[in-house]
CSV table of C-alpha atoms (C1' of nucleotides) in Angstrom, one decimal:
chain,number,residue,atom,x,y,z
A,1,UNK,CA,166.7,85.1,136.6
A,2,UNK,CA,163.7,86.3,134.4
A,3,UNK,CA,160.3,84.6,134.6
A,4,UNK,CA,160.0,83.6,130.9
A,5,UNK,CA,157.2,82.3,128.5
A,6,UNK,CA,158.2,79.1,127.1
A,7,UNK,CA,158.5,80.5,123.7
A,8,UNK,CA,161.0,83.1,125.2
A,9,UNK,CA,163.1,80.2,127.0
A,10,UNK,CA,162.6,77.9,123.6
A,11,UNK,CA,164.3,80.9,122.0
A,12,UNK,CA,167.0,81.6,124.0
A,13,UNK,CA,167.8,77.7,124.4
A,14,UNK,CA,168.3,78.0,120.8
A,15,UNK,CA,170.2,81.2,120.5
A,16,UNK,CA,172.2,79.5,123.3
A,17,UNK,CA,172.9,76.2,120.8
A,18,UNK,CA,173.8,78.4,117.9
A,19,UNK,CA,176.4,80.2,119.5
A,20,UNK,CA,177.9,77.4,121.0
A,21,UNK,CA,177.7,75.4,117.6
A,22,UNK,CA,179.6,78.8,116.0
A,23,UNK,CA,182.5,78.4,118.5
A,24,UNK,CA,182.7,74.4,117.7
A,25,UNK,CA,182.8,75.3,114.4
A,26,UNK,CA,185.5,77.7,114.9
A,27,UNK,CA,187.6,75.5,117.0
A,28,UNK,CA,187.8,73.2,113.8
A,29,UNK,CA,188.3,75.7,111.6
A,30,UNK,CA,191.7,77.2,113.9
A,31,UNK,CA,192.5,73.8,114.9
A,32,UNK,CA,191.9,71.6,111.4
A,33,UNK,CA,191.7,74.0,108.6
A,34,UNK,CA,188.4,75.6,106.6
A,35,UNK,CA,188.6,71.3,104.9
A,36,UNK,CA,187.8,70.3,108.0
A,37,UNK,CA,184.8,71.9,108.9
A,38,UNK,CA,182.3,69.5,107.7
A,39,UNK,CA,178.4,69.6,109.2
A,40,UNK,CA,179.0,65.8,111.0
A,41,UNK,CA,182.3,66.6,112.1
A,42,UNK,CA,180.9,69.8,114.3
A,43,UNK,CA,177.9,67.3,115.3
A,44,UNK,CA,180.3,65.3,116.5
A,45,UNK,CA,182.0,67.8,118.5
A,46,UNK,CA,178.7,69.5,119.9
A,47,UNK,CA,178.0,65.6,120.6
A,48,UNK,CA,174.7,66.2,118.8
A,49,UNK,CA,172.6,64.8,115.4
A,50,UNK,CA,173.8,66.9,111.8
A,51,UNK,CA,169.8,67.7,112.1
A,52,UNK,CA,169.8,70.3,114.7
A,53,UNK,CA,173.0,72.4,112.7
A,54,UNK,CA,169.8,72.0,109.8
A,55,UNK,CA,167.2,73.2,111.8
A,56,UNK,CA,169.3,76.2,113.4
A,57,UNK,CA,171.3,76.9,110.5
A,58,UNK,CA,169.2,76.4,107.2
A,59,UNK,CA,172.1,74.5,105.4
A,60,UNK,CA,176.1,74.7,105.9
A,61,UNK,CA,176.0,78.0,104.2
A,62,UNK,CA,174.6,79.7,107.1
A,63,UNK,CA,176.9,78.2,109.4
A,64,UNK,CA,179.9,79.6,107.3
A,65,UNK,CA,177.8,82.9,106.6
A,66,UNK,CA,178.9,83.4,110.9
A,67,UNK,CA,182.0,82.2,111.1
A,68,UNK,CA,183.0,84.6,107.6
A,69,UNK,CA,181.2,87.7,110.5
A,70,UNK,CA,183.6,86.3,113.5
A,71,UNK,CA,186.4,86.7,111.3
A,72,UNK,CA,186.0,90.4,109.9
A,73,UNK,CA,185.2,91.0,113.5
A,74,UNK,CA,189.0,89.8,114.1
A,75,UNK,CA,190.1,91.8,111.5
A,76,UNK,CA,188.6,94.7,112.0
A,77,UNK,CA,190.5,94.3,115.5
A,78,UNK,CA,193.5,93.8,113.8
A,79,UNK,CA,193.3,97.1,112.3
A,80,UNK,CA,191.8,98.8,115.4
A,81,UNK,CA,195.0,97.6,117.5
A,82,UNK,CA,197.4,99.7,114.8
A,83,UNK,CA,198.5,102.9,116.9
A,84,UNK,CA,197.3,106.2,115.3
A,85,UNK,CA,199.7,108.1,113.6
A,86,UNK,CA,199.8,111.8,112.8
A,87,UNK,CA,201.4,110.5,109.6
A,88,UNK,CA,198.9,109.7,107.6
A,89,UNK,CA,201.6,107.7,104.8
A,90,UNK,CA,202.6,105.8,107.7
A,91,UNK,CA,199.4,104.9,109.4
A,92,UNK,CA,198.1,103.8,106.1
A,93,UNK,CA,201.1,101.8,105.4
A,94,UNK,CA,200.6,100.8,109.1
A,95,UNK,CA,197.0,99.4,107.9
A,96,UNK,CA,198.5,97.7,105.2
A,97,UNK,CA,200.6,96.0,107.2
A,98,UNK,CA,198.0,94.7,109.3
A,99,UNK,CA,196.0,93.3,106.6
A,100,UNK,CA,199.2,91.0,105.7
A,101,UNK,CA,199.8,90.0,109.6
A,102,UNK,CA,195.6,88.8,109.6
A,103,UNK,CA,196.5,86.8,106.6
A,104,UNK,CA,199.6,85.4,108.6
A,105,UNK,CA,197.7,84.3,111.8
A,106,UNK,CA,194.4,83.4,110.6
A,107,UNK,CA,195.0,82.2,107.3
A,108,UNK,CA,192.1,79.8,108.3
A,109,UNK,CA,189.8,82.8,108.7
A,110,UNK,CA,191.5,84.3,105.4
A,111,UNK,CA,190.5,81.5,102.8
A,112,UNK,CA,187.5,81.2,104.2
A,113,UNK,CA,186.5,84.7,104.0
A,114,UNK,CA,188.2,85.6,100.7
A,115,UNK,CA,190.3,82.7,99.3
A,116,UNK,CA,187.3,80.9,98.1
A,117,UNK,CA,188.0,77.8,100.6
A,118,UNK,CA,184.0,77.4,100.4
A,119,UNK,CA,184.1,78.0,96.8
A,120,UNK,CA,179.8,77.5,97.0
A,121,UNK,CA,179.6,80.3,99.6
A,122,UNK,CA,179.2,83.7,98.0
A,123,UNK,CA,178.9,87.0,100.7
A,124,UNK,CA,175.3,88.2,100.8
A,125,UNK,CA,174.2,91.8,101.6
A,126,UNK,CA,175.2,91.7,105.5
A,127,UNK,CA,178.4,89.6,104.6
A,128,UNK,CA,179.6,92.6,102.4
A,129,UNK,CA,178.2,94.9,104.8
A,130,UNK,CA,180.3,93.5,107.8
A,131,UNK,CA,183.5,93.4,105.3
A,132,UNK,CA,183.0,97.1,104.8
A,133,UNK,CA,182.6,97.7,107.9
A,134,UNK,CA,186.0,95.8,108.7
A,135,UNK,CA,187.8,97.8,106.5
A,136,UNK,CA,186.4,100.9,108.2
A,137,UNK,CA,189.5,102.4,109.8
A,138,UNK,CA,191.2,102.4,106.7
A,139,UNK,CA,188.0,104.1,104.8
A,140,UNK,CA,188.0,106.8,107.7
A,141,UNK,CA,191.8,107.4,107.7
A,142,UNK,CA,191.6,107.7,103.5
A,143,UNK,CA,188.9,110.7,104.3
A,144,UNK,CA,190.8,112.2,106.6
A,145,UNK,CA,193.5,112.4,104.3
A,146,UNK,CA,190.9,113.8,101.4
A,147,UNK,CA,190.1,116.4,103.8
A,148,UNK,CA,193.7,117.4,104.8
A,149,UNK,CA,194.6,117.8,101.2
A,150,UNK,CA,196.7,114.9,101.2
A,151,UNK,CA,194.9,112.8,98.6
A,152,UNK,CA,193.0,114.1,95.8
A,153,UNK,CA,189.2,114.3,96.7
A,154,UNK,CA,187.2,110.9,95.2
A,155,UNK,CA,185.5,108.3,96.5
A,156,UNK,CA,187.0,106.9,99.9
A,157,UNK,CA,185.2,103.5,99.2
A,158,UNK,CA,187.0,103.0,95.6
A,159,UNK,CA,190.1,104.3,96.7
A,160,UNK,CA,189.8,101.6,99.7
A,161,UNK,CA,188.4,99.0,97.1
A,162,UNK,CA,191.6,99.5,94.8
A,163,UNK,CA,193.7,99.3,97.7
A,164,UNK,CA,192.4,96.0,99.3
A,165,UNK,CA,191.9,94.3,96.6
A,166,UNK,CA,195.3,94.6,94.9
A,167,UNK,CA,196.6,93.9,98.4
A,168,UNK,CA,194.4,90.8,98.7
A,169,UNK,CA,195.5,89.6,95.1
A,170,UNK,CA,199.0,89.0,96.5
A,171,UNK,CA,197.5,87.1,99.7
A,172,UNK,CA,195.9,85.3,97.7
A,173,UNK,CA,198.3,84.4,95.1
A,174,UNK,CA,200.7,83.2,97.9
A,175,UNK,CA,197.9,81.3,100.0
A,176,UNK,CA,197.6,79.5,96.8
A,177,UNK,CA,201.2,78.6,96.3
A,178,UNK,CA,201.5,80.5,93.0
A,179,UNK,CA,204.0,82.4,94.8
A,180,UNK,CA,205.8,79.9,96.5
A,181,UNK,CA,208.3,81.5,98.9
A,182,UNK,CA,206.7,83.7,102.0
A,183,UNK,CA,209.8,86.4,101.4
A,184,UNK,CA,209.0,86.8,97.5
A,185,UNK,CA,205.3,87.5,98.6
A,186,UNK,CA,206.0,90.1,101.4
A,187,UNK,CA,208.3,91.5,98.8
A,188,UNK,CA,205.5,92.0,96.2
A,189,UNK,CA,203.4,93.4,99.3
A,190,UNK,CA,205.6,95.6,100.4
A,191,UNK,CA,206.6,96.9,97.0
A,192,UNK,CA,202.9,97.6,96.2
A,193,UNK,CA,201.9,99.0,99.4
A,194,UNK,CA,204.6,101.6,98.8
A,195,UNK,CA,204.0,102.7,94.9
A,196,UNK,CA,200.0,102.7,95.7
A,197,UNK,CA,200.3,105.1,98.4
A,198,UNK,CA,203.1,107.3,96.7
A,199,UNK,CA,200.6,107.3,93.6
A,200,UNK,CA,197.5,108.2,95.8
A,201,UNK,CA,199.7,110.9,98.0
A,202,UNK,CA,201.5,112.7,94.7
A,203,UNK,CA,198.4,113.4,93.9
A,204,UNK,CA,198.5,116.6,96.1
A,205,UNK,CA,196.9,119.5,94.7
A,206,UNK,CA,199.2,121.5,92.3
A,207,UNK,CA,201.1,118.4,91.1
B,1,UNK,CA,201.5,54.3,59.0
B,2,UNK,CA,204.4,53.4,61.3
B,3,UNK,CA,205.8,50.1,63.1
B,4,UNK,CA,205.9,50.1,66.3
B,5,UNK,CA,205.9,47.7,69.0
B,6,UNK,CA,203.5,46.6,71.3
B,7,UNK,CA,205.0,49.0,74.2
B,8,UNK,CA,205.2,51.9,72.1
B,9,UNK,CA,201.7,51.3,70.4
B,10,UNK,CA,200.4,50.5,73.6
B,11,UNK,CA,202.2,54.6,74.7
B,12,UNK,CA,200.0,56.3,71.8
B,13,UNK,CA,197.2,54.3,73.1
B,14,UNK,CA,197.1,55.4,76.6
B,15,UNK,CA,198.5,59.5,74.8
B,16,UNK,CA,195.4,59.5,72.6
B,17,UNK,CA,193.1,58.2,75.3
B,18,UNK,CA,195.1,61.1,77.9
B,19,UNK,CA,194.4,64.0,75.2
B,20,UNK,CA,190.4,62.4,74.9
B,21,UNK,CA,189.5,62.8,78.4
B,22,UNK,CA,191.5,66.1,78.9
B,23,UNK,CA,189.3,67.6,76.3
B,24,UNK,CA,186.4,65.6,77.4
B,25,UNK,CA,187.2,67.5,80.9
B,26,UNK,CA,187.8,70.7,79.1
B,27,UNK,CA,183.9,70.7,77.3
B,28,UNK,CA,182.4,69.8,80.8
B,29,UNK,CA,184.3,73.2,82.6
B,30,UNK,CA,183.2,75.3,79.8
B,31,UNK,CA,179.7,73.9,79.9
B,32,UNK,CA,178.8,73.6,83.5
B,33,UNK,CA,181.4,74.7,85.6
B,34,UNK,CA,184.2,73.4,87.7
B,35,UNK,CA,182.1,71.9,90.2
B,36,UNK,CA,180.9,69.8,87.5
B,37,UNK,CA,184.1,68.5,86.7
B,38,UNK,CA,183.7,65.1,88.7
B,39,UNK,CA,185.6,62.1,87.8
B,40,UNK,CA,182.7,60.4,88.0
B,41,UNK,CA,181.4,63.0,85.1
B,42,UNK,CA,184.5,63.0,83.0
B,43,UNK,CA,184.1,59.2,83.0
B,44,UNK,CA,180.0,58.8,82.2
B,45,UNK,CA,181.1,61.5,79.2
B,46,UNK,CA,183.8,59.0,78.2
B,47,UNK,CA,181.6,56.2,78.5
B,48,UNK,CA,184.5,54.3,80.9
B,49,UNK,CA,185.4,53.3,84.1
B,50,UNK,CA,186.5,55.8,86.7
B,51,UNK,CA,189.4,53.1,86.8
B,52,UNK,CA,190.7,54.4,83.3
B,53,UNK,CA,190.8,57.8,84.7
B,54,UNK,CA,193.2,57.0,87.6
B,55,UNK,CA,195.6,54.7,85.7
B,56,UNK,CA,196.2,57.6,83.3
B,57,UNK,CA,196.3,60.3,85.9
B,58,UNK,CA,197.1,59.4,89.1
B,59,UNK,CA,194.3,61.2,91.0
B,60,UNK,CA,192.3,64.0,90.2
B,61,UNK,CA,194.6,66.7,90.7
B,62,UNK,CA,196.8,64.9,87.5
B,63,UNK,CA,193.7,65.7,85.5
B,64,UNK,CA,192.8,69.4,87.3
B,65,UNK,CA,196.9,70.2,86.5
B,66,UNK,CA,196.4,69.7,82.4
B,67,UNK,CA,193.5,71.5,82.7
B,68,UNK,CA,195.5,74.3,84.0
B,69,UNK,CA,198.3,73.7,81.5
B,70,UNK,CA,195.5,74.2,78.6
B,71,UNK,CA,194.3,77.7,80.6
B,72,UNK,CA,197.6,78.6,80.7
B,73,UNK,CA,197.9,78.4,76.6
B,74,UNK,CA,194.8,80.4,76.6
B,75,UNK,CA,196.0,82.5,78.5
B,76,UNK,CA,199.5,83.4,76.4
B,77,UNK,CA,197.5,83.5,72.9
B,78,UNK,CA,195.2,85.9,74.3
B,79,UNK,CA,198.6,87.9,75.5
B,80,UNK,CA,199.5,87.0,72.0
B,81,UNK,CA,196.6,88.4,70.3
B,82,UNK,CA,197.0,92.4,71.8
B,83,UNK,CA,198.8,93.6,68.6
B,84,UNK,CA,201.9,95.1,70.0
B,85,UNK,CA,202.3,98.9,70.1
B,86,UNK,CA,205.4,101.5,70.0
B,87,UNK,CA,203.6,103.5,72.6
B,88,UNK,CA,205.0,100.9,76.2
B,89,UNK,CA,202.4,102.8,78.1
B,90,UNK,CA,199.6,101.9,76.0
B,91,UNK,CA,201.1,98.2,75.2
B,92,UNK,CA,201.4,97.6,78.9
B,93,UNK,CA,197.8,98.9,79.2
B,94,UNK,CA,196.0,97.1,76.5
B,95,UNK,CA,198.0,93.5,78.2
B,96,UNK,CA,196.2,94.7,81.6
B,97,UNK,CA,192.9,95.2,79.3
B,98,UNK,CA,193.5,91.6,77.9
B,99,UNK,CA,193.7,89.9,81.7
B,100,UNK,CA,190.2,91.6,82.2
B,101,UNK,CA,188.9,90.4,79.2
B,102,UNK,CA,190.5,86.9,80.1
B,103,UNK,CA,188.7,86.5,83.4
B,104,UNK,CA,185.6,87.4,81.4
B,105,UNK,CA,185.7,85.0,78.6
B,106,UNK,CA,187.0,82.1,80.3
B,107,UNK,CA,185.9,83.2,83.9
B,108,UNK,CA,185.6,79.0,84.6
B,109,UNK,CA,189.2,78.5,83.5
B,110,UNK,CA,190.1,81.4,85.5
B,111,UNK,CA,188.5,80.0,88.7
B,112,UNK,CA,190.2,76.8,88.1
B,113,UNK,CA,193.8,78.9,87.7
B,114,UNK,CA,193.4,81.0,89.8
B,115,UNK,CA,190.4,81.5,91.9
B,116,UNK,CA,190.9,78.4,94.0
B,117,UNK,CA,187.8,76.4,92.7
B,118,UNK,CA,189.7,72.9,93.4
B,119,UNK,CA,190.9,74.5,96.9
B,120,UNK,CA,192.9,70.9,97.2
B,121,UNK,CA,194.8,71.3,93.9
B,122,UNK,CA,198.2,73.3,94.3
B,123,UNK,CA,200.5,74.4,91.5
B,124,UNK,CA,203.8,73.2,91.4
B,125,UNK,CA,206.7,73.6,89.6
B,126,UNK,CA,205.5,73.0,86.3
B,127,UNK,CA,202.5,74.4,86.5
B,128,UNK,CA,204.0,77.5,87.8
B,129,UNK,CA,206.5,77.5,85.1
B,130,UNK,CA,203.5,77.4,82.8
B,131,UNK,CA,201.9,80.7,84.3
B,132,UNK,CA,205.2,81.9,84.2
B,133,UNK,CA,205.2,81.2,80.1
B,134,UNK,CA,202.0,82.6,79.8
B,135,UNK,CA,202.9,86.0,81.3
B,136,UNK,CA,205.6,86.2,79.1
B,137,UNK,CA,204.8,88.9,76.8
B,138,UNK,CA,204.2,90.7,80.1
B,139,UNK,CA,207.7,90.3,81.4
B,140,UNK,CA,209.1,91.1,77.8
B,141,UNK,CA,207.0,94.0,77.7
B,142,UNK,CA,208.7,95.4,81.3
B,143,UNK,CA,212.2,94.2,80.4
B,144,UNK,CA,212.2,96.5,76.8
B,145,UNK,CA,211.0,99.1,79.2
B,146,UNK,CA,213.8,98.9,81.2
B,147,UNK,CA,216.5,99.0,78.6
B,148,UNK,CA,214.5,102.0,77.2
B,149,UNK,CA,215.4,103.7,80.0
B,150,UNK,CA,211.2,104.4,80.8
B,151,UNK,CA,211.4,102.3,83.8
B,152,UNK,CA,213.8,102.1,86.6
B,153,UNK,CA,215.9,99.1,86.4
B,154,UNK,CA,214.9,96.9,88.9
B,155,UNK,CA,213.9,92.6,88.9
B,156,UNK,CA,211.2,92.7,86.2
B,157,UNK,CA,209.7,89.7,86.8
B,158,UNK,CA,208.9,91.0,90.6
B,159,UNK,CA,207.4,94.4,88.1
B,160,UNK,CA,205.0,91.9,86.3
B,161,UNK,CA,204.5,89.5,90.1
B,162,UNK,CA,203.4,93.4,91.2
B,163,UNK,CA,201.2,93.5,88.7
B,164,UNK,CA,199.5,90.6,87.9
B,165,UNK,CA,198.7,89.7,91.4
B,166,UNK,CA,196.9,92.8,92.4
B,167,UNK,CA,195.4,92.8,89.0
B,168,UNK,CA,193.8,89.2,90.2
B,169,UNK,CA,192.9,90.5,93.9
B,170,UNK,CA,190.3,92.5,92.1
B,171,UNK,CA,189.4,89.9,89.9
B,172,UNK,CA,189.3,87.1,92.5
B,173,UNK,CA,186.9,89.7,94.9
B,174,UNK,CA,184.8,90.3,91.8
B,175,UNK,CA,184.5,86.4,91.1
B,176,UNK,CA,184.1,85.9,94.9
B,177,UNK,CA,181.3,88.0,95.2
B,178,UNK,CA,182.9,91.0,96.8
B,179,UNK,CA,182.3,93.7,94.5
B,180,UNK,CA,179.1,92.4,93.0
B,181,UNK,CA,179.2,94.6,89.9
B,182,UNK,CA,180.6,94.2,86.8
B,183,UNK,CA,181.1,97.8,86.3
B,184,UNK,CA,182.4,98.5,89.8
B,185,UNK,CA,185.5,96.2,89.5
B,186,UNK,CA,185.8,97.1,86.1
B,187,UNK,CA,186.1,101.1,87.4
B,188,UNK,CA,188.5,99.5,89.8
B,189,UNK,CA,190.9,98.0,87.4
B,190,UNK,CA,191.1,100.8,85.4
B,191,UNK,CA,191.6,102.9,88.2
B,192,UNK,CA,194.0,100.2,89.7
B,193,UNK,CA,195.8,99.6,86.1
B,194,UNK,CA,196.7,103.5,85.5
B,195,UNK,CA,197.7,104.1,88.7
B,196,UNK,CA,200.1,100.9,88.5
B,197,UNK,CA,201.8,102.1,85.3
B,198,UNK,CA,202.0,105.7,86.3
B,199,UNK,CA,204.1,104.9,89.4
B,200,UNK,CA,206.2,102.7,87.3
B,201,UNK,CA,206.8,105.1,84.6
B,202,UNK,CA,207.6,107.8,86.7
B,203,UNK,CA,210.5,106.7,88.0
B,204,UNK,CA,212.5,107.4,85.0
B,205,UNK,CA,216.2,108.3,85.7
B,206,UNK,CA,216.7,112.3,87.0
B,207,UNK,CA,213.1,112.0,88.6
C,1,DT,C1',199.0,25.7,74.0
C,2,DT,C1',199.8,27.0,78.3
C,3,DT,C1',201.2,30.5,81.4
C,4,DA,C1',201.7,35.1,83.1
C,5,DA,C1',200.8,39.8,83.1
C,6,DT,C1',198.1,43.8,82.2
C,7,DC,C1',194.2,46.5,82.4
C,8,DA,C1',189.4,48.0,82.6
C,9,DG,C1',184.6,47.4,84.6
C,10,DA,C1',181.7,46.8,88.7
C,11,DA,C1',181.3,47.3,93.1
C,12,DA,C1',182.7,48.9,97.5
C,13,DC,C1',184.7,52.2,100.9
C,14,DA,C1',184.9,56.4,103.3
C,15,DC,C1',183.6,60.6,103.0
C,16,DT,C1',180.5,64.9,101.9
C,17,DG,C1',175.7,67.9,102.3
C,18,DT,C1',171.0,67.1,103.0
C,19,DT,C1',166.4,64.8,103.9
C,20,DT,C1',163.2,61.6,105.7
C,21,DC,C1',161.2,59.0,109.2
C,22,DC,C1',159.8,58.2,113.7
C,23,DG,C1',159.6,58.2,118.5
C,24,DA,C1',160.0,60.8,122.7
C,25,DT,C1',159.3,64.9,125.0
C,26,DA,C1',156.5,68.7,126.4
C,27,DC,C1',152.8,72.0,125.9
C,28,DT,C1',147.5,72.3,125.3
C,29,DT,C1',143.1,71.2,125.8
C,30,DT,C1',139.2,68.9,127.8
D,1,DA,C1',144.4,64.6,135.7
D,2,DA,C1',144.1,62.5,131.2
D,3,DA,C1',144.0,62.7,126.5
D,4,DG,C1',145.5,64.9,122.4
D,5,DT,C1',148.8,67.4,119.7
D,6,DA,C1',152.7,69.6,118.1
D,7,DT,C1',157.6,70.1,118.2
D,8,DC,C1',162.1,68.7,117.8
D,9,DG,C1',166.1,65.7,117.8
D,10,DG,C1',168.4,61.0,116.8
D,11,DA,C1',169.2,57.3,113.4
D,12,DA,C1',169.2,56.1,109.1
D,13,DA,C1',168.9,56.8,104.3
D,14,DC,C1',169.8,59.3,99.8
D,15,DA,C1',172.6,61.2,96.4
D,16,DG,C1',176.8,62.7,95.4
D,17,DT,C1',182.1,63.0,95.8
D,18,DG,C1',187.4,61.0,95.4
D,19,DT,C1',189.5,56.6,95.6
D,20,DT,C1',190.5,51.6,96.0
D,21,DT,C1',189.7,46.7,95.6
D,22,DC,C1',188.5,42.7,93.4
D,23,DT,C1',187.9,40.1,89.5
D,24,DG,C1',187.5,38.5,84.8
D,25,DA,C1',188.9,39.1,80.2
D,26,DT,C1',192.3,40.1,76.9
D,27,DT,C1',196.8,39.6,75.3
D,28,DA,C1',201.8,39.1,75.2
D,29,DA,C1',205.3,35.6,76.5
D,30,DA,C1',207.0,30.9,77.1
DNA sequence: TTTAATCAGAAACACTGTTTCCGATACTTT
DNA sequence: AAAGTATCGGAAACAGTGTTTCTGATTAAA
């Protein structure tokens, strides 16, 4: 037990609250969907006035700001769980695959994050920064592959943005029943993930 | 001027009145925004009751779904408006380059489509019939392709589902806030768009 | 002319995010 | 130790949302 100043204990007390308000929130989030997760709703749950979420959190923004960073931690465990394969086609497509199982078992997190479910929350600087650094094992297996001579030299990141993004519009598109029928949508997936990395491995030097 | 009866004038009545507050709906998403489109809104701009509103429209979702019907018919006519070229390659390219420019002119009917700005509002089968409609120039486009022989014969509406949904994903992350410039997605979905095509026009029989 | 039904306006209900107010608690100072 | 002061959390209020209820007027039907 550390001798502390008051300020130091006042600090940690509040560190404390915030991380316990986080996992509240969470709970609601897993258990009720990102609707539920209203400000008096995780007051209720902490047992606790909606003014202390205010005074620790700014406004609901920053509350969702750390649930949106608990959930590319997830994913960036989702991807850091896929074994590593000499095959780099088959780790990538291993990757992709990934992605589609987060959006399967944490839709919750998945709208929140990138289907807009908080359609007033927009990523800031660290946001973005944590979402790249999710996607890091895919942005360090694209550069091995650029050095190896398996895909033409560009920039990892764009190569990863194109790849994410079209991946996500299918996600998305099924999260929000424009593609009604889970099947159809893995189809689509699986149909892209295959063309984009035959397009980005064809492009071997000499082709 | 007709005869009618009570009943049927009574059905113009409550038509005329439906088409008023659609387009009074319409002017308040292009003017401020689909989270100014409020019921409450819609009504003070009609100068009515909130009770009008319901009677004619169930809830708010009835009004968010014409809404989405009228998007949709933007949607075709700016498909409409690429003039149509021998060249597929170019054709399917200069549709891709419409979507873009879609999103851009009409980014708040694209958010209410698409980009989950009424997260509670879900398409169903009309209104996906009515996306369906408006990508058909798209599907047209694949299906000549097809019978040309310049790509392999496969389902082309899954071709344009392939498409057009990773087409949104970098759209919908650009909207979201994930790639924060303009001309980072747009290098994106050029970079996305060829790639797409190539690896569809590549597979050509005796390849 | 009386009766019955319809329909729209006002107000209310149950929510939301957020702020204000105030009292209790707890540190500081004399 | 006692008085003063600052902080911080609880209750309530504010402004807004989708939606419903109630009620009175209008209007067709009898």
């Amino acid at each position: 037990m550390n001798i502390k100043t008051y300020q130091e204990s006042k600090l940690q007390h509040a560190e404390n609250l915030r991380q316990t308000i986080v996992e509240a929130a969470a709970t609601i989030l897993h258990e009720q969907g990102p609707e539920s997760v209203t400000i008096r709703k995780v007051a209720d749950k902490m047992e606790c006035s909606t003014k202390i979420i205010y005074n620790l959190f700014n406004n609901k923004d920053g509350l969702i700001k750390l649930l949106y960073l608990e959930g590319c931690k997830v994913l960036s465990e989702s991807f850091e769980s896929v074994s590593k394969q000499e095959n780099t086609e088959n780790y990538l497509k291993s990757l992709c695959e990934a992605y589609w199982e987060f959006s399967k078992i944490h839709p919750n997190y998945y709208q929140l994050m990138f289907g807009g479910a908080f359609s007033e929350f927009k990523p800031e600087e660290d946001s973005i920064q944590a979402t790249a650094t999710a996607l890091e094992q895919f942005t360090t297996a694209v550069t091995k592959a650029m050095e190896k001579g398996l895909i033409r030299e560009e920039d990892p990141v764009q190569v990863v943005q194109v790849i994410w993004a079209s991946l996500h519009g299918v996600i998305q598109l099924h999260l929000g029943g424009h593609i009604e029928s889970s099947e159809t949508a893995k189809g689509i997936y699986d149909n892209l993930v295959t063309r984009l990395i035959q397009s980005y491995m064809e492009e071997r030097a000499g082709h």
